[in-house]
Coordinates of C-alpha atoms and ligand atoms in Angstrom, one line a residue:
X1 CA -59.8 -41.3 -211.1
X2 CA -60.5 -37.9 -208.4
X3 CA -56.8 -36.7 -207.2
X4 CA -56.4 -37.4 -203.2
X5 CA -55.3 -34.5 -201.8
X6 CA -56.0 -34.5 -198.3
X7 CA -55.5 -38.2 -195.8
X8 CA -57.0 -39.0 -192.2
X9 CA -55.9 -41.7 -190.8
X10 CA -56.7 -43.4 -186.9
X11 CA -53.2 -43.6 -185.8
X12 CA -55.0 -45.8 -182.5
X13 CA -54.2 -44.3 -178.4
X14 CA -56.9 -41.7 -179.6
X15 CA -54.9 -40.4 -182.4
X16 CA -55.5 -39.4 -185.9
X17 CA -53.2 -38.1 -188.4
X18 CA -54.4 -35.7 -191.1
X19 CA -52.0 -35.2 -194.1
X20 CA -51.7 -32.7 -197.0
X21 CA -51.4 -34.3 -200.2
X22 CA -50.6 -32.0 -203.7
X23 CA -46.9 -32.8 -203.6
X24 CA -46.2 -30.9 -206.6
X25 CA -47.2 -28.2 -205.7
X26 CA -45.8 -28.1 -202.0
X27 CA -49.6 -29.1 -201.0
X28 CA -50.2 -25.5 -201.6
X29 CA -53.8 -24.8 -199.9
X30 CA -56.4 -24.7 -202.9
X31 CA -59.9 -24.1 -201.7
X32 CA -60.7 -27.4 -202.3
X33 CA -58.2 -28.3 -199.8
X34 CA -59.3 -26.0 -197.4
X35 CA -62.5 -27.1 -197.9
X36 CA -61.7 -30.8 -197.5
X37 CA -59.7 -29.9 -194.9
X38 CA -62.0 -27.6 -192.5
X39 CA -64.6 -30.6 -193.2
X40 CA -62.1 -33.5 -191.3
X41 CA -61.9 -30.6 -188.4
X42 CA -65.7 -30.6 -187.9
X43 CA -65.9 -34.0 -188.1
X44 CA -63.1 -34.9 -185.8
X45 CA -64.1 -32.6 -183.7
X46 CA -66.9 -35.0 -183.1
X47 CA -65.2 -38.0 -183.3
X48 CA -65.2 -39.8 -179.5
X49 CA -62.6 -42.5 -180.8
X50 CA -59.7 -38.9 -182.1
X51 CA -58.5 -37.7 -178.2
X52 CA -56.0 -35.4 -179.8
X53 CA -55.3 -34.3 -183.7
X54 CA -51.7 -34.3 -186.0
X55 CA -51.0 -31.8 -188.9
X56 CA -48.7 -32.8 -191.2
X57 CA -47.3 -31.9 -194.8
X58 CA -45.8 -35.7 -195.3
X59 CA -41.7 -35.9 -195.2
X60 CA -40.2 -33.4 -197.7
X61 CA -42.6 -29.9 -197.2
X62 CA -46.1 -28.9 -194.6
X63 CA -47.0 -26.3 -197.3
X64 CA -46.4 -23.7 -199.6
X65 CA -49.1 -20.9 -198.6
X66 CA -52.3 -20.5 -200.4
X67 CA -52.6 -22.2 -203.8
X68 CA -50.9 -18.5 -206.7
X69 CA -53.1 -20.2 -209.3
X70 CA -55.8 -18.9 -207.1
X71 CA -54.8 -15.4 -207.5
X72 CA -54.1 -14.6 -211.5
X73 CA -57.3 -13.5 -211.7
X74 CA -59.2 -13.1 -208.6
X75 CA -61.2 -9.8 -208.7
X76 CA -62.1 -8.5 -203.9
X77 CA -65.5 -9.4 -204.1
X78 CA -64.9 -12.9 -205.2
X79 CA -61.8 -13.6 -202.0
X80 CA -64.5 -11.6 -200.1
X81 CA -66.9 -13.9 -201.5
X82 CA -65.5 -18.1 -200.8
X83 CA -65.5 -16.6 -196.7
X84 CA -62.1 -18.8 -196.3
X85 CA -62.6 -17.4 -193.0
X86 CA -64.8 -20.7 -192.5
X87 CA -62.7 -23.0 -193.4
X88 CA -59.9 -21.9 -190.1
X89 CA -62.7 -21.3 -187.8
X90 CA -63.3 -24.8 -188.2
X91 CA -60.0 -25.9 -187.1
X92 CA -59.1 -22.8 -185.2
X93 CA -62.6 -23.7 -183.8
X94 CA -61.5 -27.6 -183.7
X95 CA -62.1 -28.2 -178.9
X96 CA -59.0 -30.6 -179.5
X97 CA -55.5 -31.0 -179.2
X98 CA -53.5 -29.6 -183.0
X99 CA -49.9 -30.7 -183.2
X100 CA -48.6 -29.4 -186.6
X101 CA -45.1 -32.0 -188.2
X102 CA -43.1 -29.0 -190.1
X103 CA -40.8 -30.7 -191.8
X104 CA -40.1 -28.2 -195.4
X105 CA -41.2 -24.8 -196.2
X106 CA -44.1 -23.1 -193.7
X107 CA -45.6 -20.6 -196.1
X108 CA -47.3 -18.2 -195.6
X109 CA -51.1 -19.8 -195.8
X110 CA -49.0 -23.4 -194.9
X111 CA -47.2 -20.4 -192.2
X112 CA -50.6 -19.9 -190.9
X113 CA -51.5 -22.9 -190.3
X114 CA -49.3 -24.2 -187.7
X115 CA -49.6 -21.4 -186.0
X116 CA -53.7 -22.7 -185.7
X117 CA -52.1 -26.4 -183.6
X118 CA -51.0 -26.2 -180.1
X119 CA -47.9 -27.3 -180.6
X120 CA -45.4 -27.2 -183.4
X121 CA -42.9 -29.9 -184.2
X122 CA -40.4 -28.9 -186.6
X123 CA -38.5 -31.2 -188.4
X124 CA -34.4 -29.3 -189.3
X125 CA -35.7 -28.8 -192.6
X126 CA -38.7 -26.6 -191.0
X127 CA -38.1 -23.1 -193.3
X128 CA -40.9 -20.6 -191.8
X129 CA -41.8 -17.6 -193.9
X130 CA -44.7 -15.0 -195.1
X131 CA -43.1 -14.3 -198.3
X132 CA -47.2 -12.6 -199.1
X133 CA -45.6 -9.4 -200.3
X134 CA -42.8 -10.6 -202.1
X135 CA -45.9 -11.3 -204.7
X136 CA -47.6 -7.8 -204.2
X137 CA -49.5 -9.1 -201.0
X138 CA -50.0 -9.8 -197.1
X139 CA -50.8 -12.0 -194.9
X140 CA -54.9 -13.1 -194.7
X141 CA -55.0 -16.2 -192.3
X142 CA -53.0 -14.9 -189.6
X143 CA -49.6 -14.0 -190.1
X144 CA -49.6 -10.6 -189.6
X145 CA -52.0 -11.0 -185.9
X146 CA -50.2 -14.4 -184.8
X147 CA -47.3 -14.1 -186.1
X148 CA -46.8 -11.2 -183.3
X149 CA -48.5 -13.1 -180.7
X150 CA -46.1 -16.1 -180.7
X151 CA -42.7 -13.7 -181.9
X152 CA -42.8 -10.1 -180.9
X153 CA -43.5 -7.0 -183.2
X154 CA -40.0 -7.1 -183.9
X155 CA -39.6 -10.4 -185.7
X156 CA -42.8 -10.8 -186.8
X157 CA -42.5 -7.6 -188.8
X158 CA -39.1 -8.2 -189.8
X159 CA -41.0 -11.5 -191.4
X160 CA -43.9 -10.2 -193.0
X161 CA -42.1 -6.7 -194.4
X162 CA -38.9 -8.7 -195.0
X163 CA -41.1 -11.9 -196.6
X164 CA -37.6 -13.2 -195.3
X165 CA -37.3 -16.9 -194.4
X166 CA -36.3 -18.3 -191.2
X167 CA -35.4 -22.2 -189.9
X168 CA -36.2 -24.2 -187.6
X169 CA -33.2 -23.0 -185.5
X170 CA -34.0 -19.0 -185.7
X171 CA -38.2 -20.0 -185.4
X172 CA -37.4 -22.7 -182.1
X173 CA -35.2 -19.2 -180.7
X174 CA -38.3 -16.8 -181.9
X175 CA -40.6 -19.3 -180.1
X176 CA -43.0 -20.0 -183.6
X177 CA -42.1 -24.7 -182.9
X178 CA -42.2 -26.1 -179.7
X179 CA -39.3 -28.8 -180.2
X180 CA -36.6 -29.1 -183.4
X181 CA -36.0 -32.9 -184.4
X182 CA -34.1 -35.1 -186.8
X183 CA -36.7 -34.8 -190.4
X184 CA -36.6 -38.7 -189.8
X185 CA -38.3 -38.4 -186.3
X186 CA -41.0 -35.3 -187.5
X187 CA -44.6 -36.6 -187.9
X188 CA -43.1 -39.8 -185.2
X189 CA -42.1 -37.3 -182.3
X190 CA -46.0 -35.3 -183.4
X191 CA -47.5 -38.8 -182.4
X192 CA -45.8 -39.6 -179.7
X193 CA -47.0 -35.6 -177.7
X194 CA -50.1 -36.7 -179.3
X195 CA -50.7 -40.5 -178.2
X196 CA -49.5 -38.5 -174.3
X197 CA -52.3 -35.6 -174.8
X198 CA -54.9 -38.3 -176.3
X199 CA -53.7 -40.2 -172.3
X200 CA -55.0 -37.6 -170.5
X201 CA -58.4 -36.4 -169.5
X202 CA -60.7 -34.7 -172.6
X203 CA -62.1 -32.5 -170.9
X204 CA -59.4 -31.1 -168.6
X205 CA -57.2 -31.0 -171.8
X206 CA -60.1 -28.9 -173.8
X207 CA -61.1 -26.5 -171.0
X208 CA -56.7 -25.8 -171.0
X209 CA -57.0 -24.9 -175.0
X210 CA -60.1 -23.0 -174.3
X211 CA -58.6 -20.3 -171.6
X212 CA -54.9 -20.5 -173.1
X213 CA -56.6 -19.3 -176.5
X214 CA -59.0 -17.7 -175.3
X215 CA -57.5 -15.5 -172.5
X216 CA -54.2 -13.7 -174.9
X217 CA -56.5 -11.5 -176.2
X218 CA -57.9 -10.5 -172.8
X219 CA -57.1 -8.3 -170.1
X220 CA -55.2 -10.1 -167.3
X221 CA -58.0 -10.3 -164.1
X222 CA -60.3 -11.6 -166.4
X223 CA -58.4 -14.5 -168.4
X224 CA -57.2 -14.7 -164.9
X225 CA -61.1 -15.4 -163.7
X226 CA -61.7 -16.9 -166.7
X227 CA -58.9 -20.1 -166.5
X228 CA -60.4 -19.9 -162.3
X229 CA -63.9 -21.2 -163.3
X230 CA -62.5 -23.2 -165.4
X231 CA -60.3 -25.1 -163.2
X232 CA -63.4 -25.3 -161.3
X233 CA -65.7 -26.4 -163.3
X234 CA -63.5 -29.7 -163.6
X235 CA -64.2 -30.8 -160.3
X236 CA -67.2 -31.4 -160.9
X237 CA -65.7 -34.3 -163.5
X238 CA -65.6 -37.5 -162.8
X239 CA -62.4 -37.4 -164.9
X240 CA -60.4 -34.9 -161.8
X241 CA -61.9 -37.4 -158.9
X242 CA -60.5 -40.6 -161.2
X243 CA -56.9 -38.5 -161.7
X244 CA -56.7 -37.5 -158.2
X245 CA -57.4 -41.2 -156.7
X246 CA -55.3 -43.1 -159.4
X247 CA -52.4 -40.4 -158.5
X248 CA -52.3 -41.5 -154.3
X249 CA -52.6 -44.9 -155.6
X250 CA -49.9 -44.2 -157.6
X251 CA -51.5 -46.8 -160.2
X252 CA -51.7 -44.8 -164.9
X253 CA -55.3 -42.9 -164.5
X254 CA -58.3 -43.9 -167.1
X255 CA -60.0 -41.0 -168.4
X256 CA -63.3 -41.2 -169.7
X257 CA -63.9 -37.8 -170.2
X258 CA -66.8 -37.6 -168.2
Ligands
CO8_1 N1 -49.1 -22.5 -205.2 C1 -49.1 -22.6 -206.1 N2 -48.5 -23.0 -207.0 C2 -46.5 -23.7 -206.0 C3 -47.1 -22.8 -205.3 C4 -48.4 -21.7 -204.0 N3 -47.8 -21.4 -203.1 N4 -46.3 -23.2 -204.0 C5 -45.3 -24.2 -205.2 N5 -46.0 -24.4 -205.9 C6 -45.5 -24.9 -207.3 C7 -44.4 -24.5 -208.2 O1 -45.2 -23.3 -209.4 C8 -43.8 -25.2 -208.9 O2 -44.9 -25.7 -210.1 P1 -43.9 -26.5 -211.5 O3 -44.2 -28.0 -211.0 O4 -45.9 -26.9 -212.6 O5 -43.1 -25.6 -212.2 C9 -43.8 -26.9 -208.1 O6 -45.3 -25.7 -207.5 C10 -42.2 -27.0 -207.7 O7 -42.3 -25.8 -207.3 P2 -40.8 -25.7 -207.1 O8 -39.9 -25.6 -208.9 O9 -40.9 -23.3 -207.0 O10 -40.1 -25.9 -205.5 P3 -38.9 -25.1 -205.1 O11 -38.8 -26.6 -203.8 O12 -37.7 -24.9 -205.7 O13 -39.1 -24.2 -204.4 C11 -40.9 -22.8 -202.8 C12 -40.6 -24.1 -203.6 C13 -39.4 -21.8 -202.1 C14 -42.2 -23.0 -201.9 C15 -40.9 -21.9 -204.1 O14 -42.5 -22.8 -205.0 C16 -41.8 -20.6 -203.4 O15 -41.6 -19.5 -203.4 N6 -43.8 -21.1 -203.8 C17 -44.2 -19.8 -203.9 C18 -44.4 -19.8 -202.1 C19 -45.7 -18.0 -201.3 O16 -45.0 -17.3 -202.1 N7 -46.8 -18.8 -200.9 C20 -47.4 -17.3 -200.4 C21 -48.5 -17.9 -200.8 S1 -49.8 -16.6 -200.8 C22 -50.2 -17.4 -199.4 O17 -50.1 -18.3 -198.2 C23 -51.1 -16.2 -198.7 C24 -52.2 -16.4 -197.7 C25 -53.4 -16.5 -197.5 C26 -54.7 -16.7 -196.6 C27 -54.4 -18.1 -196.8 C28 -55.2 -18.6 -197.6 C29 -55.2 -20.4 -198.2

């Protein structure tokens, strides 16, 4: 029977949960897992029932990085022809909020995968690192870029040059994670946040995500203009009118994504 290496479940209330499932190799991200994960993100992006996505490796480990077995004989041209950027792009291009629930190791490609999320909930056991240098490599999916943007040059340089790991508490202090909880609560808390977001206007969520993701790499004036335009666009949505009306009528808003 074919091994189930990734699971996607509906949690109800607009939330889907994606679970990496290669426990024997600490959820190492082989090509097939990344391909299936990309397909799931593309499906969920189009799924009207899904308003927010939780991404986890389960209770014990998030992901120990790329599957090192794939690196033994690969040559430059093989790695180039894999076009693995398309798998990452499927996550980057997902318009819906992604919440990573991280227990245990998030190393190399695993740390980079967590950084694709919009919010990271870490269990106390979470351990982050970019250990590629220890195997004669370097980060290849955002470790020298997203990590620098998240925690700044000197903390990030230390991580990528030494390959040393950091604890959940250190990651929290550096701003790499959104919050730290007890391990047994990590997935529950991520789902709780996802359900909260799923109750908001999906168009407003998408606009926030798009402006924040694009704006961070733009000059400030352009980014502020982008923010202003997105803010203005929202005034043409039914959800915006419903939100304002519900507030004034002291009731919960019923957003329709229109
Ligand atoms: N690839 C393949 N197998 C792995 C990996 C991995 N990344 N990590 C763990 N395993 C396997 C081990 O070989 C071992 O197999 P076996 O049972 O057959 O001996 C099994 O998982 C359990 O591992 P350990 O016995 O080592 O378990 P521990 O709990 O003692 O240690 C660690 C867990 C700390 C995670 C340790 O296994 C480790 O250091 N793993 C490698 C971490 C690493 O170097 N990651 C970076 C990989 S390179 C990378 O991610 C580049 C990213 C580039 C772009 C992204 C592409 C996805």
